[in-house]
Tab-separated table of C-alpha atoms and ligand atoms in Angstrom:
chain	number	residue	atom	x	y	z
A	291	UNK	CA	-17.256	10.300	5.262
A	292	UNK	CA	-14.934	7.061	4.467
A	293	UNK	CA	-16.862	4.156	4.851
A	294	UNK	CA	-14.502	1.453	5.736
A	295	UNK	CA	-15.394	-1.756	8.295
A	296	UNK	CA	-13.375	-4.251	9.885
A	297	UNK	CA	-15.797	-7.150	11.007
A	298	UNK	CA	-13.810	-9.936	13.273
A	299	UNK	CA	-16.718	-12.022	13.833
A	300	UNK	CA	-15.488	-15.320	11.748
A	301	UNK	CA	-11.749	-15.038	13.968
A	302	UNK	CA	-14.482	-15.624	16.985
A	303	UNK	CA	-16.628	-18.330	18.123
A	304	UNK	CA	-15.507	-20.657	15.068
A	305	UNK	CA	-13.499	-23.480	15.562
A	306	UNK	CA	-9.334	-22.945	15.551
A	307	UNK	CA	-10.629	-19.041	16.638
A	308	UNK	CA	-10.764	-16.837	19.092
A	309	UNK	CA	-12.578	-16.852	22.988
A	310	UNK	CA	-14.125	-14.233	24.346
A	311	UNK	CA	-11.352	-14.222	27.012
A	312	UNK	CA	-8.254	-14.695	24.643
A	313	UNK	CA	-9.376	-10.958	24.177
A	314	UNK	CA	-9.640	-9.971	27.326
A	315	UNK	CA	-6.602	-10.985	28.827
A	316	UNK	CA	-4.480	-9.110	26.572
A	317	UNK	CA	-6.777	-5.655	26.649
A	318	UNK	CA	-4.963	-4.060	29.170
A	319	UNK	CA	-1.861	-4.104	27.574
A	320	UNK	CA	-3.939	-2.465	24.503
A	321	UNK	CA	-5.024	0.000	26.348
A	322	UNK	CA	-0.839	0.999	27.191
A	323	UNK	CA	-0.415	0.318	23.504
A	324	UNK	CA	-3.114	3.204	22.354
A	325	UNK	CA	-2.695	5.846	25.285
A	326	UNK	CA	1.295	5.511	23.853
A	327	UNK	CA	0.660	5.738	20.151
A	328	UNK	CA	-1.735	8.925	20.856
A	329	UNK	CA	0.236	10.418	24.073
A	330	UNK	CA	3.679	10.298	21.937
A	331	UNK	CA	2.502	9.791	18.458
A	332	UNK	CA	4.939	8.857	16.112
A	333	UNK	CA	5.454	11.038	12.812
A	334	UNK	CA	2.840	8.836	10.610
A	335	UNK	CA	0.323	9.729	12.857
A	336	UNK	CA	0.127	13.769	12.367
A	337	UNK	CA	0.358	13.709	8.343
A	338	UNK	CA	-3.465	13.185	7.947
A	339	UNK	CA	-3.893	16.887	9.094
A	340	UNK	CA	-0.757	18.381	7.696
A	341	UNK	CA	-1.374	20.220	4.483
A	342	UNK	CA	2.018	21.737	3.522
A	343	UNK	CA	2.553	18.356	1.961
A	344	UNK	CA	-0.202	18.456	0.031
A	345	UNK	CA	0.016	21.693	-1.060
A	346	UNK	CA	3.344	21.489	-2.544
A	347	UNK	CA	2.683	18.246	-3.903
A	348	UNK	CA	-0.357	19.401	-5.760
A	349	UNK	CA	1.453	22.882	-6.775
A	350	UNK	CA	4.430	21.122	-8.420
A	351	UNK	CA	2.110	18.519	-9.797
A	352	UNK	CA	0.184	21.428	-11.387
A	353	UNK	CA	3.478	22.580	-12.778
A	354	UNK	CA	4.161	19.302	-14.475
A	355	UNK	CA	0.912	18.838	-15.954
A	356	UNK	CA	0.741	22.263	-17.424
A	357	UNK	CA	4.405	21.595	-18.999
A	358	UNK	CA	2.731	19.074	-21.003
A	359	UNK	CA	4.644	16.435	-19.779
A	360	UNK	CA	4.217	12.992	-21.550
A	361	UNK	CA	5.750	10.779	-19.269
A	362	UNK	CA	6.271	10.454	-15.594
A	363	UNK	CA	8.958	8.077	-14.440
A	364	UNK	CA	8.597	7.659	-10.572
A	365	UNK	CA	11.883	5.980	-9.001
A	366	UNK	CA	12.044	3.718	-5.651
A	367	UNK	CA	11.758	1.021	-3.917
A	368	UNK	CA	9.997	-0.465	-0.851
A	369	UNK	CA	8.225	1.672	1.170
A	370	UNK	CA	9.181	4.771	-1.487
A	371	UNK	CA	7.478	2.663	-4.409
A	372	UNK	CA	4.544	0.645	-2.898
A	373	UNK	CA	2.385	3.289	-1.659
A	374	UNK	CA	2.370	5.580	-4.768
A	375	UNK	CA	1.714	2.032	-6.819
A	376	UNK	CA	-1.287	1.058	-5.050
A	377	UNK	CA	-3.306	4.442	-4.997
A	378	UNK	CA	-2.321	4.222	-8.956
A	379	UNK	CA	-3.445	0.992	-9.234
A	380	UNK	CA	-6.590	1.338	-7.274
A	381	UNK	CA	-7.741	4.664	-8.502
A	382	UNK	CA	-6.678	4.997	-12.058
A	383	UNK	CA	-7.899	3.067	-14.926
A	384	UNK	CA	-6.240	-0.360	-15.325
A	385	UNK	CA	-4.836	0.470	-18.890
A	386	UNK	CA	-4.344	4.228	-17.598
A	387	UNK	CA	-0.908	4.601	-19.718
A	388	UNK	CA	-2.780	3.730	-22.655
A	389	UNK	CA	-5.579	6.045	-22.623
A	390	UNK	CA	-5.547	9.408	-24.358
A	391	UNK	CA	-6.635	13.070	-24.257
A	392	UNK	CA	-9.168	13.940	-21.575
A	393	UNK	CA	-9.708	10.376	-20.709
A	394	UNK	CA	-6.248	10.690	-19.069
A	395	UNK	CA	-5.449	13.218	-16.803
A	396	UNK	CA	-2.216	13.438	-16.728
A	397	UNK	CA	1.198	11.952	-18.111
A	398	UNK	CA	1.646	8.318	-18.759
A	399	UNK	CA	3.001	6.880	-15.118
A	400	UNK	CA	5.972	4.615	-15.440
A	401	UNK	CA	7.698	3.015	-11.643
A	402	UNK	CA	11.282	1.969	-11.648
A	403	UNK	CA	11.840	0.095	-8.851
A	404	UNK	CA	13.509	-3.276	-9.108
A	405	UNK	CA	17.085	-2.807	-10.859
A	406	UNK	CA	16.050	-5.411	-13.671
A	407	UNK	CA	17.405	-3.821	-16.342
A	408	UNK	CA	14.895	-5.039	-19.165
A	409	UNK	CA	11.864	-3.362	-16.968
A	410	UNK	CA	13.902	0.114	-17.131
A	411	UNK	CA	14.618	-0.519	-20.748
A	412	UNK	CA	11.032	-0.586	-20.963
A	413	UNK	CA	10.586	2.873	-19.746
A	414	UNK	CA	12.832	4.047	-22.011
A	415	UNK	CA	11.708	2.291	-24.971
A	416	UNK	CA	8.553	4.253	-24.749
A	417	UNK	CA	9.014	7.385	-22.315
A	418	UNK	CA	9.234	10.220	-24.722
A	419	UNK	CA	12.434	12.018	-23.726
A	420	UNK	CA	11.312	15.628	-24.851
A	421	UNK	CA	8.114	15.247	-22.438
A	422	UNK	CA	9.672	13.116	-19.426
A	423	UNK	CA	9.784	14.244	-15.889
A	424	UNK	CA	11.551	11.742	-13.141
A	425	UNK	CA	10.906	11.995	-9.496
A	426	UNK	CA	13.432	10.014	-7.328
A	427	UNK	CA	12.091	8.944	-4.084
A	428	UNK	CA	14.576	7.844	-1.099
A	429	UNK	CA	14.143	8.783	2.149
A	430	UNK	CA	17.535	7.887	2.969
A	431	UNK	CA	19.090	9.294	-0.351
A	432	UNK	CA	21.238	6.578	-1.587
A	433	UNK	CA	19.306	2.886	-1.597
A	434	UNK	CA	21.700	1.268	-4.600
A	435	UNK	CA	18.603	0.424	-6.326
A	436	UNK	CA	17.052	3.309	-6.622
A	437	UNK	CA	20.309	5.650	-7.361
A	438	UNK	CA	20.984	2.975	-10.182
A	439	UNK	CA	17.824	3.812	-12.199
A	440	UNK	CA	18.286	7.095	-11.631
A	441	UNK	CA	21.553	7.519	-13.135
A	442	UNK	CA	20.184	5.529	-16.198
A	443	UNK	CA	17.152	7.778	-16.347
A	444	UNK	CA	19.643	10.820	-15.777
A	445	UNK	CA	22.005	9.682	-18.309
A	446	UNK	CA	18.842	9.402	-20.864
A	447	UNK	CA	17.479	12.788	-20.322
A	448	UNK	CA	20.849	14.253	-20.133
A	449	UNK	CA	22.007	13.276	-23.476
A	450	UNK	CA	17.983	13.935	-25.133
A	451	UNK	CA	17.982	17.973	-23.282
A	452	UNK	CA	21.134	18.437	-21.602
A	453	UNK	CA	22.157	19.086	-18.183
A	454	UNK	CA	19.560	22.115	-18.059
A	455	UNK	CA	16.857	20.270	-19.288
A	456	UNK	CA	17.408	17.300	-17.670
A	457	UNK	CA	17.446	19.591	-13.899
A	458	UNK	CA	14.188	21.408	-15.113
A	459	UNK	CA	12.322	18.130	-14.977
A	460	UNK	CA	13.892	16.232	-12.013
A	461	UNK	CA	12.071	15.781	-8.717
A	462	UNK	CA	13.951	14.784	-5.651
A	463	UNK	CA	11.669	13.460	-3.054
A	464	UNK	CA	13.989	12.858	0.118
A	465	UNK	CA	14.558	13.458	3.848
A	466	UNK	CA	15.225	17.613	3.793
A	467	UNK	CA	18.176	17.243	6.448
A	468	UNK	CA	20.569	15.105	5.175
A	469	UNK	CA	21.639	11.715	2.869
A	470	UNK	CA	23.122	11.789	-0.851
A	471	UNK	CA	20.164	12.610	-2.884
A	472	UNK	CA	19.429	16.095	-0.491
A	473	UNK	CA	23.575	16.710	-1.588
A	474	UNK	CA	22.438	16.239	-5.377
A	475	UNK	CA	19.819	18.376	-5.361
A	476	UNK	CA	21.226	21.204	-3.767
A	477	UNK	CA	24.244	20.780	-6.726
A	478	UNK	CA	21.881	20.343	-9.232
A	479	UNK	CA	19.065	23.175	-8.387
A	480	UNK	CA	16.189	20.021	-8.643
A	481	UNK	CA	12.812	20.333	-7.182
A	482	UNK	CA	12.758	18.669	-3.662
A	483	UNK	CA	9.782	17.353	-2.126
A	484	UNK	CA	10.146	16.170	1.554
A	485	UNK	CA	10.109	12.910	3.310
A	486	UNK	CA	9.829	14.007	7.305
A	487	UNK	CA	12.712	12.859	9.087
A	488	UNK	CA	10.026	10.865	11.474
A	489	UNK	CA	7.830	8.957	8.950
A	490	UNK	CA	9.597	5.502	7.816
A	491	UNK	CA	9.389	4.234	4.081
A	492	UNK	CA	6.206	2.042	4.621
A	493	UNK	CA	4.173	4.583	6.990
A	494	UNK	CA	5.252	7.648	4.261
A	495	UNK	CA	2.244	7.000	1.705
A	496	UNK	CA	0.458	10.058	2.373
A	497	UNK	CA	3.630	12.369	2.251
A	498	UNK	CA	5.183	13.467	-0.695
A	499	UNK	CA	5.854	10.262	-1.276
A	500	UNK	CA	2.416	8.983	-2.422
A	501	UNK	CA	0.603	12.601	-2.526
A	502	UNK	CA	2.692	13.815	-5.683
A	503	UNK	CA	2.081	10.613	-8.019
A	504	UNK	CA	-1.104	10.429	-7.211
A	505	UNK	CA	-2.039	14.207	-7.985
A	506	UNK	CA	0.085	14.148	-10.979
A	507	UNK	CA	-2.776	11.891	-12.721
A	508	UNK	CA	-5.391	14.125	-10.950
A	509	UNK	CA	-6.356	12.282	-7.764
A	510	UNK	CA	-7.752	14.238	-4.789
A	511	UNK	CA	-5.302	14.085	-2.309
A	512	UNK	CA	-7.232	16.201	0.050
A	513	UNK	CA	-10.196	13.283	0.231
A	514	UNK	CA	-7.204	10.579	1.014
A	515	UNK	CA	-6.211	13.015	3.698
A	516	UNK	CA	-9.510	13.524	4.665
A	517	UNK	CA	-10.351	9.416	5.627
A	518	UNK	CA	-6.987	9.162	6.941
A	519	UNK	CA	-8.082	11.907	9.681
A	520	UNK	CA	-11.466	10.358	10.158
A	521	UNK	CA	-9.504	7.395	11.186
A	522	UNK	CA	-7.222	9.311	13.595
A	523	UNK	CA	-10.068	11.111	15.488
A	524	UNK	CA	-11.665	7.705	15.840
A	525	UNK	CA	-9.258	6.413	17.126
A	526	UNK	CA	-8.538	9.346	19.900
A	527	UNK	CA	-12.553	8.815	20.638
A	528	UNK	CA	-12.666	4.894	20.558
A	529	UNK	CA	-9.190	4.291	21.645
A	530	UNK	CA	-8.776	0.349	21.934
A	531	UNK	CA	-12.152	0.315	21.004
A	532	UNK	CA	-11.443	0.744	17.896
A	533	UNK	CA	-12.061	-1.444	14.558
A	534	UNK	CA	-8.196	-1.167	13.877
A	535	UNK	CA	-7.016	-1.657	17.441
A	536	UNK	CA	-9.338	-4.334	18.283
A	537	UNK	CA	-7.770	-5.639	14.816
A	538	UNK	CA	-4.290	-5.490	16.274
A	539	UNK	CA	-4.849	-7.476	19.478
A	540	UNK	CA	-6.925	-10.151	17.034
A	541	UNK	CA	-3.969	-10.905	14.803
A	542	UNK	CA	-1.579	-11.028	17.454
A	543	UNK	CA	-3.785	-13.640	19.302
A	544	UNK	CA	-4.439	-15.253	16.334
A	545	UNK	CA	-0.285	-15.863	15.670
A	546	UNK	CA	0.592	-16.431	19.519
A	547	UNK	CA	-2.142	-18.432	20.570
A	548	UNK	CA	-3.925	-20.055	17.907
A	549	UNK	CA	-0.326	-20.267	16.268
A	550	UNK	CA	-2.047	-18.986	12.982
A	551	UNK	CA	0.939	-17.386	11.581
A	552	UNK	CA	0.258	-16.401	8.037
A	553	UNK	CA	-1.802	-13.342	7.313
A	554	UNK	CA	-3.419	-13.507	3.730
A	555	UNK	CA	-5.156	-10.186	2.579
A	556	UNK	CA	-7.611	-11.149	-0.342
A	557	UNK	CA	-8.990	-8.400	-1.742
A	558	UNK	CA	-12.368	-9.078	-4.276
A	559	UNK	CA	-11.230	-6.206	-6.296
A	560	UNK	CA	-8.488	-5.991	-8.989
A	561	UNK	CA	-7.569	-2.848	-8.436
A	562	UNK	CA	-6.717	-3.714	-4.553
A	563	UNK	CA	-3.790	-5.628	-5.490
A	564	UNK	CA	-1.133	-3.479	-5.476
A	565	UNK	CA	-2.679	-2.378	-1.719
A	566	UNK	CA	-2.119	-5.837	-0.668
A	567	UNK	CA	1.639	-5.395	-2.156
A	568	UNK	CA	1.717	-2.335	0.219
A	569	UNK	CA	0.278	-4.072	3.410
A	570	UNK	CA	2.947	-7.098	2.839
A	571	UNK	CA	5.960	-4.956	3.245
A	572	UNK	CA	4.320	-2.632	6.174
A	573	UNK	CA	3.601	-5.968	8.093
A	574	UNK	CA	6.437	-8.129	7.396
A	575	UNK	CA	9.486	-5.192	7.632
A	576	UNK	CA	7.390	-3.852	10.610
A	577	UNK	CA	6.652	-6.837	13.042
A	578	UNK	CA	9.149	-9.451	11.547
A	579	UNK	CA	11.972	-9.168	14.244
A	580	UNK	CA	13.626	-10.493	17.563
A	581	UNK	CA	12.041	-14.136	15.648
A	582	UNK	CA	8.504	-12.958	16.263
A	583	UNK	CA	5.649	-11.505	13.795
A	584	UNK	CA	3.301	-12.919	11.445
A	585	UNK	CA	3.922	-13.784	7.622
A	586	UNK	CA	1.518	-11.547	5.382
A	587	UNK	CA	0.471	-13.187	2.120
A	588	UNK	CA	-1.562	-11.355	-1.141
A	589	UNK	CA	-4.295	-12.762	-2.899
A	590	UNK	CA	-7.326	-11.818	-4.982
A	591	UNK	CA	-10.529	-12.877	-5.029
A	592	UNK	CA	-11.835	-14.663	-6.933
A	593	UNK	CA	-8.355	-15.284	-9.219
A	594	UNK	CA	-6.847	-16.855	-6.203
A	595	UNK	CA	-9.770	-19.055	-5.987
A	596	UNK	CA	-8.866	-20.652	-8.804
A	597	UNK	CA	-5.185	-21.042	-7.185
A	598	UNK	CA	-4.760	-21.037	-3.464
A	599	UNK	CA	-8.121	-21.611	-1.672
A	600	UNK	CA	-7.332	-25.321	-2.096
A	601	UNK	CA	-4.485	-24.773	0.709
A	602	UNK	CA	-6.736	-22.125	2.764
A	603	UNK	CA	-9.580	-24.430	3.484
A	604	UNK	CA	-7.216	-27.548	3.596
A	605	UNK	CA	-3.954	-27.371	4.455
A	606	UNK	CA	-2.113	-26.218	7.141
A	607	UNK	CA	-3.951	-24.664	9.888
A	608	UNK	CA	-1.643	-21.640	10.350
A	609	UNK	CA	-3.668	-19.248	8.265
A	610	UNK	CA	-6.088	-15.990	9.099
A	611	UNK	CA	-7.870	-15.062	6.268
A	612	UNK	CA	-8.741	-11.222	5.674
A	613	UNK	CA	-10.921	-10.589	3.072
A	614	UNK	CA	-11.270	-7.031	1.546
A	615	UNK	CA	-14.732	-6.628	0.133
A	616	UNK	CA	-15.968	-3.875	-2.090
A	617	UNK	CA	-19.436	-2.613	-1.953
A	618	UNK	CA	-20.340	-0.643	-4.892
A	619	UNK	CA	-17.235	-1.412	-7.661
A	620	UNK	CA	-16.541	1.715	-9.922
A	621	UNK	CA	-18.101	-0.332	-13.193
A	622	UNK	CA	-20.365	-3.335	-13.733
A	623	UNK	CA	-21.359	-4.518	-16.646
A	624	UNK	CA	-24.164	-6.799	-16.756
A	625	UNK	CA	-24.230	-10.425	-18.533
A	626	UNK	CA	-26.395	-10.648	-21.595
A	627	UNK	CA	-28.771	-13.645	-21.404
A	628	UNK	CA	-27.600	-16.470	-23.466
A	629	UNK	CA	-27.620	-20.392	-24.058
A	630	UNK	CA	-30.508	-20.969	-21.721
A	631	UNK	CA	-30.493	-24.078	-23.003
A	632	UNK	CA	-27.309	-24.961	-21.146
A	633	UNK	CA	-28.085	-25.085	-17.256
A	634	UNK	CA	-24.128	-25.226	-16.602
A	635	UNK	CA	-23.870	-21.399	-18.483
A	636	UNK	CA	-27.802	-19.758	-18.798
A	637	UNK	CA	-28.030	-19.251	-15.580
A	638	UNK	CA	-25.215	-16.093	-15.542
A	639	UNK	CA	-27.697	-14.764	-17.560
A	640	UNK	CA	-29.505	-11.070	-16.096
A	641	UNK	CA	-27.106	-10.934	-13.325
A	642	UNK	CA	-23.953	-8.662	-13.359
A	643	UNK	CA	-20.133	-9.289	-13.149
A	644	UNK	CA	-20.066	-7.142	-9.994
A	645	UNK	CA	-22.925	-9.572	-8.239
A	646	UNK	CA	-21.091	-12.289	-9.471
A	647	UNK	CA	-17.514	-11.258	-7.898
A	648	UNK	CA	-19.397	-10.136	-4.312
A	649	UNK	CA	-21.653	-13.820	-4.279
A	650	UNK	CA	-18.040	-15.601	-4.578
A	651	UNK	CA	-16.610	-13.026	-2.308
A	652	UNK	CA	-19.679	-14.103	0.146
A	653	UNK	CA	-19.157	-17.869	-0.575
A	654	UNK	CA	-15.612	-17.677	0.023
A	655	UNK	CA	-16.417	-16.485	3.335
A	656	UNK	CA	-18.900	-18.884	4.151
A	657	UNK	CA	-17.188	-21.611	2.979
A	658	UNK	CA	-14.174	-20.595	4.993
A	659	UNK	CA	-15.928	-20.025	8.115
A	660	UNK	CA	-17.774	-23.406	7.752
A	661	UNK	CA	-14.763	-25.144	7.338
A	662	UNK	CA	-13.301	-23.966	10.544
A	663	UNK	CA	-10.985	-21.462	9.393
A	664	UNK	CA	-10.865	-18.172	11.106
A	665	UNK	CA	-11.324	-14.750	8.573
A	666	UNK	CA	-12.099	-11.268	8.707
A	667	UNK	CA	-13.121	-8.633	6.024
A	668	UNK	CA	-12.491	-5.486	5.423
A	669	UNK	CA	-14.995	-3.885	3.686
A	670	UNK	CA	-15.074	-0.531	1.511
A	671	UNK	CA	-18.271	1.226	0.571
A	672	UNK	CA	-16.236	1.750	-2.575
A	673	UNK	CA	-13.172	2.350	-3.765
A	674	UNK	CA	-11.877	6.085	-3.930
A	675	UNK	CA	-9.611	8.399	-2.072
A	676	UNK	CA	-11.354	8.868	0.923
A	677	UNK	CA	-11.926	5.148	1.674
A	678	UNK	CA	-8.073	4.142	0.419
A	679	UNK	CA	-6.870	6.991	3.216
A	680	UNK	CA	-8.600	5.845	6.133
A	681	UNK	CA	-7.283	2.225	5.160
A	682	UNK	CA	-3.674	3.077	4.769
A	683	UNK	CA	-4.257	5.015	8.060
A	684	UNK	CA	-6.270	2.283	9.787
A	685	UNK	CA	-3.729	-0.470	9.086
A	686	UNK	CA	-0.543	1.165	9.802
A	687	UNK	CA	-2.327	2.335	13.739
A	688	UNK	CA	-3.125	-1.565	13.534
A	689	UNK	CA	0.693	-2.328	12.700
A	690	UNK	CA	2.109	0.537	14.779
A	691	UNK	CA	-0.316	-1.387	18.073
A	692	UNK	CA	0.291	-4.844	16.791
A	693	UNK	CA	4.453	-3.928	16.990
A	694	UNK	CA	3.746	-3.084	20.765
A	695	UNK	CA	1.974	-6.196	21.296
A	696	UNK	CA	4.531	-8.132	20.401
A	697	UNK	CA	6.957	-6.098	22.242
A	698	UNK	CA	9.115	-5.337	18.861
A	699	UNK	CA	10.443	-1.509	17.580
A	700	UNK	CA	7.748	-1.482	14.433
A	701	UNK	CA	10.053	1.263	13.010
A	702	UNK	CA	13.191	-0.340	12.229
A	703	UNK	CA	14.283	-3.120	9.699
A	704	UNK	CA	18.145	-3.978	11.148
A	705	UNK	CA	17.619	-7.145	9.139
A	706	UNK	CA	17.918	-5.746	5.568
A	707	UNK	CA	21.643	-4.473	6.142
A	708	UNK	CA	23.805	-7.298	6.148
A	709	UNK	CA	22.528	-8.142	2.605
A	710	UNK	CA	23.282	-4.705	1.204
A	711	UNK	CA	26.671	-4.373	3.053
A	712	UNK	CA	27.659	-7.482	1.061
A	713	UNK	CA	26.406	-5.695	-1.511
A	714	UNK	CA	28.031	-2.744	-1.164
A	715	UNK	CA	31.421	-4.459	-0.489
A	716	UNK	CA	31.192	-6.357	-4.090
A	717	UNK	CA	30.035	-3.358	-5.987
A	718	UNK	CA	32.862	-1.493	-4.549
A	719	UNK	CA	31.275	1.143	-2.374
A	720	UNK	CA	33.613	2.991	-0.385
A	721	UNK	CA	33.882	2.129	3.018
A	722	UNK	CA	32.636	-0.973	2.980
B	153	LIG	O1	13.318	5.254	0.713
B	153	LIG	P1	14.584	4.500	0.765
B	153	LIG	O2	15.532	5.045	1.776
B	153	LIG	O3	15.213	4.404	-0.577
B	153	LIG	O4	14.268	3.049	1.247
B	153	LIG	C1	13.610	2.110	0.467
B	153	LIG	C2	13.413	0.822	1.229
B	153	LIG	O5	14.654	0.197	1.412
B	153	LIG	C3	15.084	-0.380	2.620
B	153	LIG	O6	15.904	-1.454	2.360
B	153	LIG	C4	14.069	-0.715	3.662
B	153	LIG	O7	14.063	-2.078	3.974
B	153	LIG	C5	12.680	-0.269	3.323
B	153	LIG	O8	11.990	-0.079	4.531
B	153	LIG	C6	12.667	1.006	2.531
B	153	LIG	O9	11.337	1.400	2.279
């Protein structure tokens, strides 16, 4: 079972939150939101109990591991980069490309996703040619910055194995029916993985998209699928009920009538920053239309501490606050006693470096909440597959609900064209 919690109690009955009937008045309209997403749900919402994905995901993974590959270069951008980086980040070791043998399970994991050419010459400076294998990931099959480090990473491979070798260890991941990438593949006999048609960039984590990275280094991607459908069937039993619903109709009331308009996820947990990285695009390309939506912000506790919490309890008061809090973190080491002498230092002495991050993760809160400035948490029992499934599931209902709120199409982004057209034009695309 995931064990994953949303409490809202610190967005109510503090000052600048919530009243009790803020929430009420906007519950019917919650109710239309819900009975929609589950009467006509759209594509995101059935891949938590599809398993063709992750069965061919895990086969060809399989494949690559027993090839002995070396290096895995995964290619993309937004919502075909972001989701594959945070399970990696939260679930593999932090210096995971520098392990060895068993310790790691299975090629070193390289991303090319901006098109800054020193971070691809990066890759290449250490990606050992005779062992590399590149999956390309666009759903629409020709995003300039993702086709760009491909054709450098094709260029490379080409000239170390040829055009043979280079095909045997090429992944397309793309929509199956149509776009530039599906037209390469089929010329090039590569391996094709599929994004559905139906599932957008940011909702596609637990397609192909995020399910063959992360079983390439030996994650279970049957335990992410398995929290993500926990999270479904609670929310066909709860319906608006429901920790991630009631969620939704909290941040929207927090931006359109508390005018708190900057949503700042804070994980306490290293390993939840790239997650935050994730949530920032599914909120922002999601709800941000028609001049409406929220601005989400990452942090991490207790880095940020050191950095932004100045403005949180301070500044502006146009902030929510949503702390993710880990129960039991994967390691702890405990701190050896030491100067007892020295009150300002002895006293870390006997306790652990886990305690430590969840009393400042408690503080935080406190503090916060004493101050008058509204927060939630999120908290996971721990962080593994199962939890990280149900999350990704949880938030992108709570995005998905939070879109109808607001009265905006959560699954388009019409404002990221005119920037590429202009692009396109001065690069010299035809048509353009
Ligand atoms: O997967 P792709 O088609 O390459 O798209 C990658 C990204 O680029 C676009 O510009 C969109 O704004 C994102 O929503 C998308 O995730």
């Amino acid at each position: 079972m995931a064990e994953v919690t949303f409490d809202y109690e610190n967005l109510q009955g503090v000052e600048g939150g919530l009243e009790d009937g803020d929430l009420d008045g906007v519950r019917p309209r919650l109710k239309e939101a819900v009975d929609g997403l589950l009467g006509d749900p759209p594509g995101f919402m059935r891949l938590p109990k599809t398993r063709e994905y992750a069965e061919s995901s895990v086969s060809l993974a399989e494949e690559i591991r027993g090839s002995g590959a070396t290096d895995f270069v995964h290619v993309g951008i937004g919502g075909s980069a972001l989701g594959p980086m945070a399970v990696h980040r939260a679930l593999n070791h932090p210096y995971y490309n520098m392990l060895s043998g068993e310790a790691r399970r299975g090629p070193r994991v390289h991303f090319a996703e901006n098109t800054d050419p020193a971070t691809l010459s990066a890759v290449l400076d250490v990606a050992d040619p005779g062992g590399t294998w590149v999956n390309v990931v666009t759903k629409s099959g020709s995003t300039a910055e993702t086709m760009a480090n491909f054709l450098v990473i094709r260029g490379f491979l080409v000239d170390a194995l040829g055009s043979f070798g280079y095909q045997g260890r090429t992944v397309a991941t793309t929509d199956p029916e149509k776009g530039f990438l599906k037209e390469i593949s089929e010329r090039e006999d590569l391996r094709v993985l599929p994004i559905p048609a139906d599932v957008g960039g940011r909702f596609s984590v637990l397609t192909p998209v995020g399910l063959l990275p992360a079983a390439v280094t030996g994650l279970d991607v049957g335990a992410m699928l398995a929290g993500a459908a926990q999270c479904v069937d609670e929310v066909q039993e709860q319906g608006p009920e429901h920790q991630a619903v009631v969620g939704a109709a909290m941040h929207y009331l927090m931006d359109t009538q508390r005018g708190r308009n900057v949503r700042v996820m804070m994980p306490y947990a290293d390993s939840l920053e790239r997650l935050a990285a994730w949530f920032v695009q599914l909120w922002a390309e999601s709800l941000g239309k028609e001049g409406k939506g929220s601005t989400p912000h990452g942090a991490v506790g207790t880095t940020d501490q050191h950095s932004q919490v100045q403005l949180y309890m301070e500044g502006p008061q146009d902030k929510v606050i949503e702390i993710v809090e880990v129960e039991d973190h994967p390691k702890d080491l405990s701190i050896p006693k030491a100067y007892e002498d020295l009150e300002g230092v002895g006293y870390l002495g006997g306790h652990t470096m886990a305690e430590l991050l969840n009393v400042e993760c408690d503080a935080t809160r406190k503090a916060l909440t004493e101050a008058g400035r509204p927060n939630s948490t999120i908290k996971l029992g721990a962080v593994n597959e199962e939890n990280l499934g149900y999350l990704f599931q949880a938030l992108e209902i709570q995005t998905a609900i939070t879109g109808d709120l607001y009265g905006v199409n959560a699954f388009d982004q019409p404002g990221v064209e005119a920037g590429k057209e202009i692009t396109y034009k001065r690069m010299g695309r035809p048509g353009h």
